[in-house]
XYZ file of C-alpha atoms in Angstrom:
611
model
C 98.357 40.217 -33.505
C 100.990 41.948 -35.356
C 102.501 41.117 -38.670
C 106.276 40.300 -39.716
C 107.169 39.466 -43.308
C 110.730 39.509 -44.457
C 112.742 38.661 -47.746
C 116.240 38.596 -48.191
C 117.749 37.121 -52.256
C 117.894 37.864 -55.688
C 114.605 39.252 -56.204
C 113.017 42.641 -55.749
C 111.997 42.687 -52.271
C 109.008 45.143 -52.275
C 106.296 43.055 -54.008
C 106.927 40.505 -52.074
C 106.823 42.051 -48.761
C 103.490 43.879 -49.663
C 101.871 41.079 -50.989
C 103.219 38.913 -47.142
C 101.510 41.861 -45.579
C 98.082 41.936 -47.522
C 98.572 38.259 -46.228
C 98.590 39.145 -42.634
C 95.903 41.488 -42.887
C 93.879 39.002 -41.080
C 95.991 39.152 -37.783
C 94.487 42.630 -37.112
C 96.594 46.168 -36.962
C 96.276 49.805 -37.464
C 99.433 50.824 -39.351
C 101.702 49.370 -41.663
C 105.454 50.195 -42.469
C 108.506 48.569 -44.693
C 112.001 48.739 -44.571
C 113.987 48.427 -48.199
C 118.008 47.691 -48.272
C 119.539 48.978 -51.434
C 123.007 50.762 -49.784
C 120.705 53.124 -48.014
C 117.869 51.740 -45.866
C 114.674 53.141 -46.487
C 111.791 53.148 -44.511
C 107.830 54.271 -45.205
C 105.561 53.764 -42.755
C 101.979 54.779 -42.506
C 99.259 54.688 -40.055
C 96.539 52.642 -41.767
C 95.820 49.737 -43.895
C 98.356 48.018 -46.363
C 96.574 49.971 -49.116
C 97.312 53.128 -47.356
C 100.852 52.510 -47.092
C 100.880 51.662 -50.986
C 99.671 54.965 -51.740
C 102.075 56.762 -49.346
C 105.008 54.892 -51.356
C 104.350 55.982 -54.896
C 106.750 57.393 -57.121
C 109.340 56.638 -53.808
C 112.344 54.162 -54.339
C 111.344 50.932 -53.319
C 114.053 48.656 -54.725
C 116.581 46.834 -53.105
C 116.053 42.443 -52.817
C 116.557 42.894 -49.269
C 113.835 43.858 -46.553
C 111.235 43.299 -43.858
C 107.737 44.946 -43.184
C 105.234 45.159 -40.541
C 101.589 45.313 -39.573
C 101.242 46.898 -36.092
C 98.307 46.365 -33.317
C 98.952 49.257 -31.056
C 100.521 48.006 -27.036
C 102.704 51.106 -26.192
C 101.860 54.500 -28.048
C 98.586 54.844 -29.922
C 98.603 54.126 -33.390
C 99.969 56.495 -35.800
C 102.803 57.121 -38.486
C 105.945 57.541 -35.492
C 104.877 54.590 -33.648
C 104.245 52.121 -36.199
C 107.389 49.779 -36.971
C 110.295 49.260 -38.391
C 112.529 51.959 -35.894
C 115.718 53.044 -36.307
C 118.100 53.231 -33.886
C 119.302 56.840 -32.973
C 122.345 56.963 -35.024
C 120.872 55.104 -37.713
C 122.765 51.727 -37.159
C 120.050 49.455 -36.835
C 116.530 48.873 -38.013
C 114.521 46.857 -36.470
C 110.176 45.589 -36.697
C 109.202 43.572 -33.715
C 106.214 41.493 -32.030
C 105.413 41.317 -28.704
C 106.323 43.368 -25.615
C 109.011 44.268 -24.157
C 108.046 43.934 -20.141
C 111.266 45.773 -18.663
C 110.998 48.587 -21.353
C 110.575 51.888 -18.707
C 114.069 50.257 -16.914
C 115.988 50.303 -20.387
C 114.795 53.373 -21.616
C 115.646 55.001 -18.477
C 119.183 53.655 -18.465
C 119.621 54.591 -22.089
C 118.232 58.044 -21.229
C 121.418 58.622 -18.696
C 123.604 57.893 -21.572
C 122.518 60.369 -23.620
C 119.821 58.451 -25.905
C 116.359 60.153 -26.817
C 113.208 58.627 -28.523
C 110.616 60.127 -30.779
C 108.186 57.318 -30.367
C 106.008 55.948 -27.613
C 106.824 52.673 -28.365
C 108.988 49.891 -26.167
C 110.559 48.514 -29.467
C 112.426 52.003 -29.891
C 114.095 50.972 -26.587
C 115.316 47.711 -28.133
C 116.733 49.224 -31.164
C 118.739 51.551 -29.234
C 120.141 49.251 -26.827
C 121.331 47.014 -29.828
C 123.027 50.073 -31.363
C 124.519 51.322 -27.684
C 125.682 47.728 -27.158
C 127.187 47.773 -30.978
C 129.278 50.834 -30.684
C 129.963 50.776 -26.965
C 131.532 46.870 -27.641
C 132.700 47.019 -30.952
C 131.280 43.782 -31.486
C 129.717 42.275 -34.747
C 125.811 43.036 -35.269
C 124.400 39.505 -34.400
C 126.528 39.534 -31.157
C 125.037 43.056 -30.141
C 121.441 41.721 -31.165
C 122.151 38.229 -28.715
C 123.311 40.484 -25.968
C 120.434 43.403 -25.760
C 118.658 40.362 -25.873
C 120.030 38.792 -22.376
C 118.570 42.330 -21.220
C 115.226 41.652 -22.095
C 112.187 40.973 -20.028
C 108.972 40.037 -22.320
C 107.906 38.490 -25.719
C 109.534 38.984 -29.215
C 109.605 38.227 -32.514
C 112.280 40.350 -34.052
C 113.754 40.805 -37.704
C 116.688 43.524 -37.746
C 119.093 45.154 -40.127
C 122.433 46.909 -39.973
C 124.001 49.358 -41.958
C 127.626 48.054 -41.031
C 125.962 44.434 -42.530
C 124.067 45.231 -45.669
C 123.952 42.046 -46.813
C 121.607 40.325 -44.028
C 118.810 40.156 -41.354
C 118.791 38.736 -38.053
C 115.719 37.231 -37.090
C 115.316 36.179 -33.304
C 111.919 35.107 -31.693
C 110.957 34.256 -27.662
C 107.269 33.894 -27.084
C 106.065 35.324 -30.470
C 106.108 32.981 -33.729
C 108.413 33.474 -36.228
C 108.734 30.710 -39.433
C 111.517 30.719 -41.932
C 110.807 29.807 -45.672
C 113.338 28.127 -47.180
C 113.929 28.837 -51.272
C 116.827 28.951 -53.979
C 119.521 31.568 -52.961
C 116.728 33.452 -50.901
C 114.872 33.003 -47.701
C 111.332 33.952 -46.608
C 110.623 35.174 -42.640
C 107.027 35.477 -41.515
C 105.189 35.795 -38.299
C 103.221 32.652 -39.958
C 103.286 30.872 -42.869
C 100.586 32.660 -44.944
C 102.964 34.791 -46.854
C 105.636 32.238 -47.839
C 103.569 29.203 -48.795
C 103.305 30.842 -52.328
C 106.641 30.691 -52.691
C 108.043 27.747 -50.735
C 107.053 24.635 -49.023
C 110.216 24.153 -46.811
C 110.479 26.245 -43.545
C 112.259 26.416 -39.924
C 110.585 27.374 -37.026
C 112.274 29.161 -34.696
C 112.089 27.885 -31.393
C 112.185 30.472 -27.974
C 115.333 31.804 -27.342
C 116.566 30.779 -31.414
C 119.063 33.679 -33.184
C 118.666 33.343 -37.160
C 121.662 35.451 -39.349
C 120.261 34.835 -43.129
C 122.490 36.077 -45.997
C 121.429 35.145 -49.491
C 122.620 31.991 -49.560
C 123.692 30.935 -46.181
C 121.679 30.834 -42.853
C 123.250 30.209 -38.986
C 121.046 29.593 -36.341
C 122.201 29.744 -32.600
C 120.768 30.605 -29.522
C 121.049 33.861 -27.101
C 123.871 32.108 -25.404
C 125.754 31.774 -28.936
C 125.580 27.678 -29.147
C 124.851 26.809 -32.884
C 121.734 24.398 -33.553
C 121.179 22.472 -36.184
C 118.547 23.538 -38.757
C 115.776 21.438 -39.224
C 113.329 21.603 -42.311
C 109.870 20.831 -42.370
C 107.256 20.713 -44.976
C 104.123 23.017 -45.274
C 100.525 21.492 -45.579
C 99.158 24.513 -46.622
C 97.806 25.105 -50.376
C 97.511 29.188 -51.540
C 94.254 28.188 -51.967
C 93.535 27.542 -48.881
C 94.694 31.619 -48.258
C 92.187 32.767 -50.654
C 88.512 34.062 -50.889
C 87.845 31.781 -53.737
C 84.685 33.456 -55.085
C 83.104 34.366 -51.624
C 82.896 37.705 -50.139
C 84.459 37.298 -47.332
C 86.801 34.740 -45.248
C 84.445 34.163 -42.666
C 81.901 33.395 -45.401
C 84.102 31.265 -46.625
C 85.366 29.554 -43.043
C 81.194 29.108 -42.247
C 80.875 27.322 -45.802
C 84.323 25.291 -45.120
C 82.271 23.586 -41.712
C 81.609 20.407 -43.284
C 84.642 19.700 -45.077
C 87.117 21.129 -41.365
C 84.533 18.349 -39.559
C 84.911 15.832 -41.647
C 88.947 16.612 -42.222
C 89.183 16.699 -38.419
C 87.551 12.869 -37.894
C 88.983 11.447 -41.295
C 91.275 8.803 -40.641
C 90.524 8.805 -36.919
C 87.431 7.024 -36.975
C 87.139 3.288 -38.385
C 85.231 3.063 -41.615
C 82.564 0.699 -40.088
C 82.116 3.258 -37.828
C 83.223 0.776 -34.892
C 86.048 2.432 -33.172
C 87.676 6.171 -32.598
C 91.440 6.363 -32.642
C 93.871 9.336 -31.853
C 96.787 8.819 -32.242
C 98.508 12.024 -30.946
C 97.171 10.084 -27.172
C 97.468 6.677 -27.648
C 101.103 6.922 -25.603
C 99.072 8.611 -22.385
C 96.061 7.162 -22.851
C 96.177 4.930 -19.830
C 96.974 7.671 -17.864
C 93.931 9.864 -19.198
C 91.781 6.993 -18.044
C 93.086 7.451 -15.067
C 92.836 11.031 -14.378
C 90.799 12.057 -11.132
C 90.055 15.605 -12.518
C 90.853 17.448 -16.226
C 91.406 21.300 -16.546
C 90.592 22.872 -20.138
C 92.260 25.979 -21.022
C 91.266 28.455 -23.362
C 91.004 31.799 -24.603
C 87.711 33.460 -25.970
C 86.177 30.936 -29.092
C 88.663 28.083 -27.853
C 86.955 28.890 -24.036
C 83.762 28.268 -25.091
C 84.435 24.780 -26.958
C 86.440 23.783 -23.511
C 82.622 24.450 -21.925
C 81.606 22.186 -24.612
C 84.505 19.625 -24.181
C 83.103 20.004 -19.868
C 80.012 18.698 -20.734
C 80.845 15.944 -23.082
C 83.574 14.541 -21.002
C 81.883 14.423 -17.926
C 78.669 13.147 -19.234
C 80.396 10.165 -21.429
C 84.018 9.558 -19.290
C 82.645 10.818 -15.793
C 85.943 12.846 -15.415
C 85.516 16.266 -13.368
C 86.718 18.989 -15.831
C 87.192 22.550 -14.671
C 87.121 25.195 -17.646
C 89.629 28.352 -17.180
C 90.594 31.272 -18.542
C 94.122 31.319 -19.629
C 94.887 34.996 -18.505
C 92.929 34.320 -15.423
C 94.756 30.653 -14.447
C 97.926 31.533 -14.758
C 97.515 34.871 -12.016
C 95.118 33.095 -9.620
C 97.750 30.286 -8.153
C 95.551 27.450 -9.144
C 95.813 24.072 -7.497
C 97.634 21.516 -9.514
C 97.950 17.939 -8.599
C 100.507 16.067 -10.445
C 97.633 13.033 -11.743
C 95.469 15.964 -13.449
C 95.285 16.022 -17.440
C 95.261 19.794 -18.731
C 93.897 20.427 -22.021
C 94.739 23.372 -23.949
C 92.469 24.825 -26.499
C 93.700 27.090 -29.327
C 93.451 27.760 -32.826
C 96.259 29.306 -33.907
C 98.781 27.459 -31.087
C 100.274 31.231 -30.154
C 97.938 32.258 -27.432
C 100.057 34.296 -24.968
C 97.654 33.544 -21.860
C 97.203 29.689 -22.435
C 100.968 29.610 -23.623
C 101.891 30.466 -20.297
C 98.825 28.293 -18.459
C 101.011 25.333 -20.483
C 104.221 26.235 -19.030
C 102.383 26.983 -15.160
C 100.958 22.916 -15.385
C 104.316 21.930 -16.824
C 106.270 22.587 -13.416
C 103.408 20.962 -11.103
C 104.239 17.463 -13.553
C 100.450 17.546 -14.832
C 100.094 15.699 -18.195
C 99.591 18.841 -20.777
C 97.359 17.590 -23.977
C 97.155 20.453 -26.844
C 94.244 20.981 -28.923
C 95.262 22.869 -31.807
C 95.047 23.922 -35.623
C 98.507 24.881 -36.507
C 101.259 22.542 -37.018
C 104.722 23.846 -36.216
C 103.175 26.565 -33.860
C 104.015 26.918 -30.065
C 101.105 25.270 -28.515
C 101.998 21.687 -29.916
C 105.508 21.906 -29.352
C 105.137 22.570 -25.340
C 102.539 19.969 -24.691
C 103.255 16.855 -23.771
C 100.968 15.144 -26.320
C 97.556 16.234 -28.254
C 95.502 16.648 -31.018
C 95.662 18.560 -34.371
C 92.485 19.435 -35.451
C 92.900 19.793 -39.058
C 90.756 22.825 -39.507
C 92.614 24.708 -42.293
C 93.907 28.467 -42.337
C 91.181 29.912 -40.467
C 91.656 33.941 -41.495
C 88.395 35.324 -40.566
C 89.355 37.165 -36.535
C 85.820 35.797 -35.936
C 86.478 32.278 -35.608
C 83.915 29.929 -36.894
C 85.216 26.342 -38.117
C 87.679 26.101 -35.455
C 85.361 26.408 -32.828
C 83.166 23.114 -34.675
C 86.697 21.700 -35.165
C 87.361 21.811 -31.659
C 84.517 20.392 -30.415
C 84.445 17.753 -32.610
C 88.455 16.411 -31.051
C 86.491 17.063 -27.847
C 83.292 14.763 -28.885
C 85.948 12.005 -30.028
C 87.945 12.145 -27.012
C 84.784 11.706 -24.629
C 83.256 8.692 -26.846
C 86.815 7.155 -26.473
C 87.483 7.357 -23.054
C 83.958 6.133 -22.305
C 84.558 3.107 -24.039
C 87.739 2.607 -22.741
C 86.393 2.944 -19.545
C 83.572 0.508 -20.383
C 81.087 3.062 -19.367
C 79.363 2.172 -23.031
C 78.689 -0.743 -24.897
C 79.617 -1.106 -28.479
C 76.475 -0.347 -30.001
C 75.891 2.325 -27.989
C 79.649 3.491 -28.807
C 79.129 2.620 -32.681
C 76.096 4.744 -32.475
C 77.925 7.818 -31.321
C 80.334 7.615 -33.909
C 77.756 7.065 -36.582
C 76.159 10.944 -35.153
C 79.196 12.400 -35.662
C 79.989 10.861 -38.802
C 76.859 12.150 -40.141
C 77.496 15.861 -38.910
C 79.119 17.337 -42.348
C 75.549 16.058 -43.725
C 73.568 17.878 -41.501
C 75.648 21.014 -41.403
C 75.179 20.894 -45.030
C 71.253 21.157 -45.337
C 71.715 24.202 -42.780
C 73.838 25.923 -45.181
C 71.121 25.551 -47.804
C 69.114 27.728 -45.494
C 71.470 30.858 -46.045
C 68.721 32.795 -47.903
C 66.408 32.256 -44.589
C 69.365 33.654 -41.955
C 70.129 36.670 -44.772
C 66.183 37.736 -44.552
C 66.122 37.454 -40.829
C 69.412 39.348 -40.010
C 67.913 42.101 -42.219
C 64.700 42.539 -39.363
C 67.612 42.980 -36.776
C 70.369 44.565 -38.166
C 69.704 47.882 -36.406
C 69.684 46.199 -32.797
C 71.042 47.743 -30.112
C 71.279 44.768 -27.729
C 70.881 40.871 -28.108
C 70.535 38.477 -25.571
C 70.948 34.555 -26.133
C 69.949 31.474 -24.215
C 70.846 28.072 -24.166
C 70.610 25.065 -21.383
C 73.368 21.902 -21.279
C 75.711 21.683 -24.181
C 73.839 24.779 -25.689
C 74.383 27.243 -22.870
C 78.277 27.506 -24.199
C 76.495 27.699 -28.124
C 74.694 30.897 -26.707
C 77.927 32.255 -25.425
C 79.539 32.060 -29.055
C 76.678 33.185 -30.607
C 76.809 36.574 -28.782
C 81.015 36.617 -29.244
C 79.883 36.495 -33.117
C 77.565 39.299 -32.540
C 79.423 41.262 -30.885
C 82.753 41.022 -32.036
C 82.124 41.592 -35.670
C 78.764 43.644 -35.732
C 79.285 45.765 -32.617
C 76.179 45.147 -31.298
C 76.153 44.672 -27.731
C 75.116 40.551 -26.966
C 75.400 38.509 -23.765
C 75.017 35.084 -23.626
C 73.149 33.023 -20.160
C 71.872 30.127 -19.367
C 68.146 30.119 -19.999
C 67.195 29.192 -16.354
C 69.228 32.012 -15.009
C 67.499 34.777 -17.001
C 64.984 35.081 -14.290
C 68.230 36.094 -11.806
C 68.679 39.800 -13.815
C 68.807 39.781 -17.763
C 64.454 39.492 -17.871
C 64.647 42.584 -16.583
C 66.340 44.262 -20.143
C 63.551 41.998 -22.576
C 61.301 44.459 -23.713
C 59.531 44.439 -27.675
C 63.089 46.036 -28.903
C 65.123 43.467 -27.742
C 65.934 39.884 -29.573
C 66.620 37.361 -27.652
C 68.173 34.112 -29.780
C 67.104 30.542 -27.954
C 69.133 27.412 -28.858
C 65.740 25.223 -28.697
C 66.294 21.706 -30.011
C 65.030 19.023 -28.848
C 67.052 17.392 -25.612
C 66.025 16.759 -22.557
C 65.907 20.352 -21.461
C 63.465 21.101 -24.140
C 60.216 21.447 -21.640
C 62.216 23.580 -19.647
C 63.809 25.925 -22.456
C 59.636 26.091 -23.743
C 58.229 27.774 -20.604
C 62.054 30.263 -20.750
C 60.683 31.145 -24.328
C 57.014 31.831 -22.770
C 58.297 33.883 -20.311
C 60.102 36.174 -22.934
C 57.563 36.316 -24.763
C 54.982 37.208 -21.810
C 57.533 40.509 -21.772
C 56.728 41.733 -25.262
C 60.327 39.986 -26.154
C 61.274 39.232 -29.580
C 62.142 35.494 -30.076
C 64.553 33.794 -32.476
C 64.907 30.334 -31.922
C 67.091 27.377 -33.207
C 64.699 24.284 -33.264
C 64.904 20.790 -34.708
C 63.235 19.863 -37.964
C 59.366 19.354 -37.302
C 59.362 21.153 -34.331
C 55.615 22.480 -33.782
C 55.215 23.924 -30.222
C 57.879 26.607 -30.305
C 57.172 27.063 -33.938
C 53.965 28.566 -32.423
C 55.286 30.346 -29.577
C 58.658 32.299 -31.678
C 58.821 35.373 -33.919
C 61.101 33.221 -35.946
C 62.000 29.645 -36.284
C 65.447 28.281 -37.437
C 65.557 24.286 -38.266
C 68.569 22.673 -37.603
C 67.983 18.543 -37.913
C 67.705 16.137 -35.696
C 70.918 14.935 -33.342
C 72.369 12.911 -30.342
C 72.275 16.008 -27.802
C 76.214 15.357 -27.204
C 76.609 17.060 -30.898
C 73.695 18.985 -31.532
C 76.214 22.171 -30.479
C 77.788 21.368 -33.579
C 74.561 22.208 -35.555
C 72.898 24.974 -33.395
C 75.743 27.195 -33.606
C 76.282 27.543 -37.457
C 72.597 29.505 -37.853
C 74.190 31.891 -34.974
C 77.502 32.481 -36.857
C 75.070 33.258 -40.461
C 73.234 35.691 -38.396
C 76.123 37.596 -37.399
C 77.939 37.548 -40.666
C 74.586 39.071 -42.493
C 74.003 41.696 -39.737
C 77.628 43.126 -39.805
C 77.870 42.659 -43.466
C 74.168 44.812 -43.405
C 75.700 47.101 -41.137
C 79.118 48.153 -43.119
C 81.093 46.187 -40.860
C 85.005 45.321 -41.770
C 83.748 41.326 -41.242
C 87.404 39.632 -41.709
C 88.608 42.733 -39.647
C 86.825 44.089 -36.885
C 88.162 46.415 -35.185
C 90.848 46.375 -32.221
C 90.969 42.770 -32.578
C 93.544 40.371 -33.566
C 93.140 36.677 -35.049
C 96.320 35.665 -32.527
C 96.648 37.267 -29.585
C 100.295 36.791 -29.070
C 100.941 39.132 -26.229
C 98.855 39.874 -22.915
């Protein structure tokens, strides 16, 4: 959600800052905008794509080897050329791009107004840049010191990278809440909302922590905090190839991502499980461990994708380590003044480790002294940092919005922390424990001979591309596959989809099946199947259109479907992990079929960093 990309050194800023921005593409916006430092400052900004703000720029001046740009997703003012970022202050002091929202931003702009300040834009980050400038003058202080104290003003979320005229020769960079990463290179420095955009050109970065102040100069950098106390710098290394950043012959990322399943599965487990296939060990737990065994009750927070593994992660933890798990939305927990004991293990679920809502679910468990476990596929990010202890899950960049191998990723921790605990717990034997790990080891397989089926998905997808409405079903572990099978739908095709359990379609949703409407059935074999065979009859009785994911060989719904999907054979506890990859091919093929941006649907963002 948003995009910041900065460069400050000896080389020509612009290509590099376009290039960080075509990088953050991914994190969804709808206008772009640069700021160059050659003497003057000069700004272009566009309402748009990247590519429109490339065209807007020709035959302008665009050097200078200092500079920062921006990809805005609209919060305050609707998107168009005045509102998107960077802003300059008034009397032209300071520029300024910024993530994140600025809560107390109708108080400041009100105060400003009574000392004689106007704005052009809608936007609360126009308030910010004037208060740094009326603090500047008013004080006659130096730039960072006007930046650290409009900052002791603010109420809200930020990720900030800001220039002065009076200081041509450097950016501040300041972050609380929203992510900001500093690359690390020879007489030049890289800033970025993530590391997408520097990992071409350096491995070594900082991440700014909440409440961090960054002055960069060429060839000198100061951290420091708000409160002016200096902090050491500490480097860390990127695991991140560009390759990883790149299409790499397929049409899209989320192509790509779908493809990637077997490898992010198999990456997630490596080195975690024993190569006799005897024993599971994570070693991001093993210092809480005894007090996960322990735990009366675990609450698994999440946000959309990351939500529906935790439903996953309910089912496979209380089936295998009889723990009672609660699944919550993060926006909703941290409003609802949830009960807390101070023996319950939270578990928070994210991909990208930035999640505003579960960020602050973290912090809410923090002060009631419950043990906080992240689950999470971005080292350095927030997420990892605030917990207590967790998991990385070892995914890869996932740059599709629509996420697809994260979701497998996540259930697979999930699947290795029930099989674990069960042992532990001696609620398994070891050869029914070995056996467990041997289905899961055998998952990339599997995944594998469903991706052979692409063709199959492509040709169905075609029959229903021109839907209106989708409905999906699923019972146990696949009534949470049904939900993310209708996210997919909806989120990247636009066609309306709701997910149920199968048993509660007779409670309202059988009243919408008529011969126009496909319904998708997660079928395989478990021991809901009998059940899930008379839901399918009773679509079908309506004229309904079935779809259904079955295991190999199946023969009775083969006869009773429109359509048939295999998937093979597998240990109910993981068959989620197979079921759901024909429901992401679907989706991909219909909103590819119907001319959708896949990578970039609209009004969504990969991170949501702000509420």
């Amino acid at each position: 959600m948003c995009g910041i990309v900065g460069y400050i050194g000896l080389k020509q800023a612009y290509p590099i800052l376009v290039k960080g921005l075509k990088r953050l593409e991914y994190r969804g916006y709808d206008s772009a905008g640069i700021a160059l430092i050659n003497g003057d400052t000069n700004i272009y900004k566009k309402k748009g794509k990247v590519s429109d703000l490339e065209e807007h720029v020709k035959n302008k001046n665009l050097s200078g080897t200092i500079g920062f740009g921006h990809t805005r997703w609209a919060t305050h003012g609707e998107p168009n050329d005045t509102n998107a970022h960077p802003h300059v202050s008034e009397k032209g002091y300071f520029a300024l791009i910024h993530n994140g929202i600025i809560e107390n931003y109708a108080y400041l702009r009100k105060k400003l107004e009574s000392r004689g300040y106007s704005f052009y834009s809608e936007t609360d980050t126009e308030i910010l840049v004037n208060l740094i400038e009326y603090i500047y003058l008013k004080g006659k202080v130096e730039p960072e010191m006007a930046v650290r104290m409009a900052l002791s003003k603010v109420v809200g979320a930020y990720g900030l990278v800001i220039s002065c005229k009076d200081a041509p020769d450097q950016l501040i960079a300041a972050r609380r809440g929203s992510p900001l990463v500093i690359g690390i290179g020879d007489e030049e420095y890289f800033i970025a909302s993530d590391a997408t955009p520097i990992v071409e050109y350096t491995k070594s970065v900082i991440y700014l922590n909440n409440d961090n102040v960054a002055i960069l100069k060429k060839n000198e950098l100061t951290l420091k905090t708000i409160d002016d106390v200096p902090l050491s710098v500490t480097i860390k290394q990127l695991n991140l190839d560009i390759g990883e950043i790149e299409k790499n012959g397929y049409d899209h990322f989320m192509l790509k991502e779908i493809f990637e399943q077997p490898k992010s599965i198999h990456d997630t487990f490596r080195g975690r499980i024993a190569a006799d296939l005897s024993e599971i060990k994570l070693g991001g737990l093993l210092d809480v461990m005894d007090r996960i065994e322990k735990a009366k009750r675990i609450i698994i927070i999440g946000c959309g994708t990351s939500w529906h593994a935790g439903l996953v992660g309910e089912y496979l933890l209380e089936e295998y380590a009889r723990i009672p798990v609660e699944v919550e939305y993060g926006s909703e927990f941290r409003y609802r003044k949830p009960i807390i004991y101070e023996d319950d293990i939270v578990i928070a679920i994210s991909q990208s480790g930035e999640t505003a809502d579960t960020l602050a679910a973290i912090n809410l468990a923090k002060e009631q002294n419950a043990l906080v476990l992240g689950i999470c596929n971005v080292v350095g990010s927030s997420i990892p940092r605030e917990t207590h202890a967790g998991v990385f899950t070892h995914a890869g960049p996932e740059i599709g919005v629509a996420s697809t191998k994260a979701f497998t990723a996540q259930v697979t921790v999930l699947a290795m922390m029930a099989f674990l605990l069960s042992k532990k717990k001696g609620l398994i034997n070891d050869e029914e424990y070995k056996a467990l790990i041997t289905e899961l080891n055998d998952i990339p397989d599997k995944i594998e001979i469903i991706l052979k089926n692409n063709d199959q998905f492509k040709k169905i997808a075609e029959l229903y591309k021109d839907a209106s409405n989708a409905l999906y079903l699923g019972r146990g572990y696949f009534f949470p596959v049904a939900l993310e099978g209708a996210l997919k739908l909806k989120e990247i095709s636009y066609i309306h989809a709701e997910g149920y359990p199968a048993a509660e379609m007779k409670h309202g949703p059988i009243a919408l099946i008529d011969k126009n409407m496909p319904v998708f059935v997660i079928a395989t074999k478990d021991r809901s199947y009998e059940k899930i065979v008379s839901n399918i009859q009773e679509v079908k009785a309506r004229n309904g259109i079935v779809i259904a994911i079955v295991t190999e060989g199946d023969t009775i719904i083969k006869n009773l479907a429109d359509h048939v999907l295999e998937v093979p054979a597998a240990e109910a506890a993981l068959a989620s992990l197979l079921a759901v990859v024909p429901l992401q091919l679907l989706s991909y093929h219909i909103a590819v079929m119907r001319g959708c941006n896949v990578d970039q649907p609209r009004n969504l963002a990969k991170s949501v960093t702000v509420e």
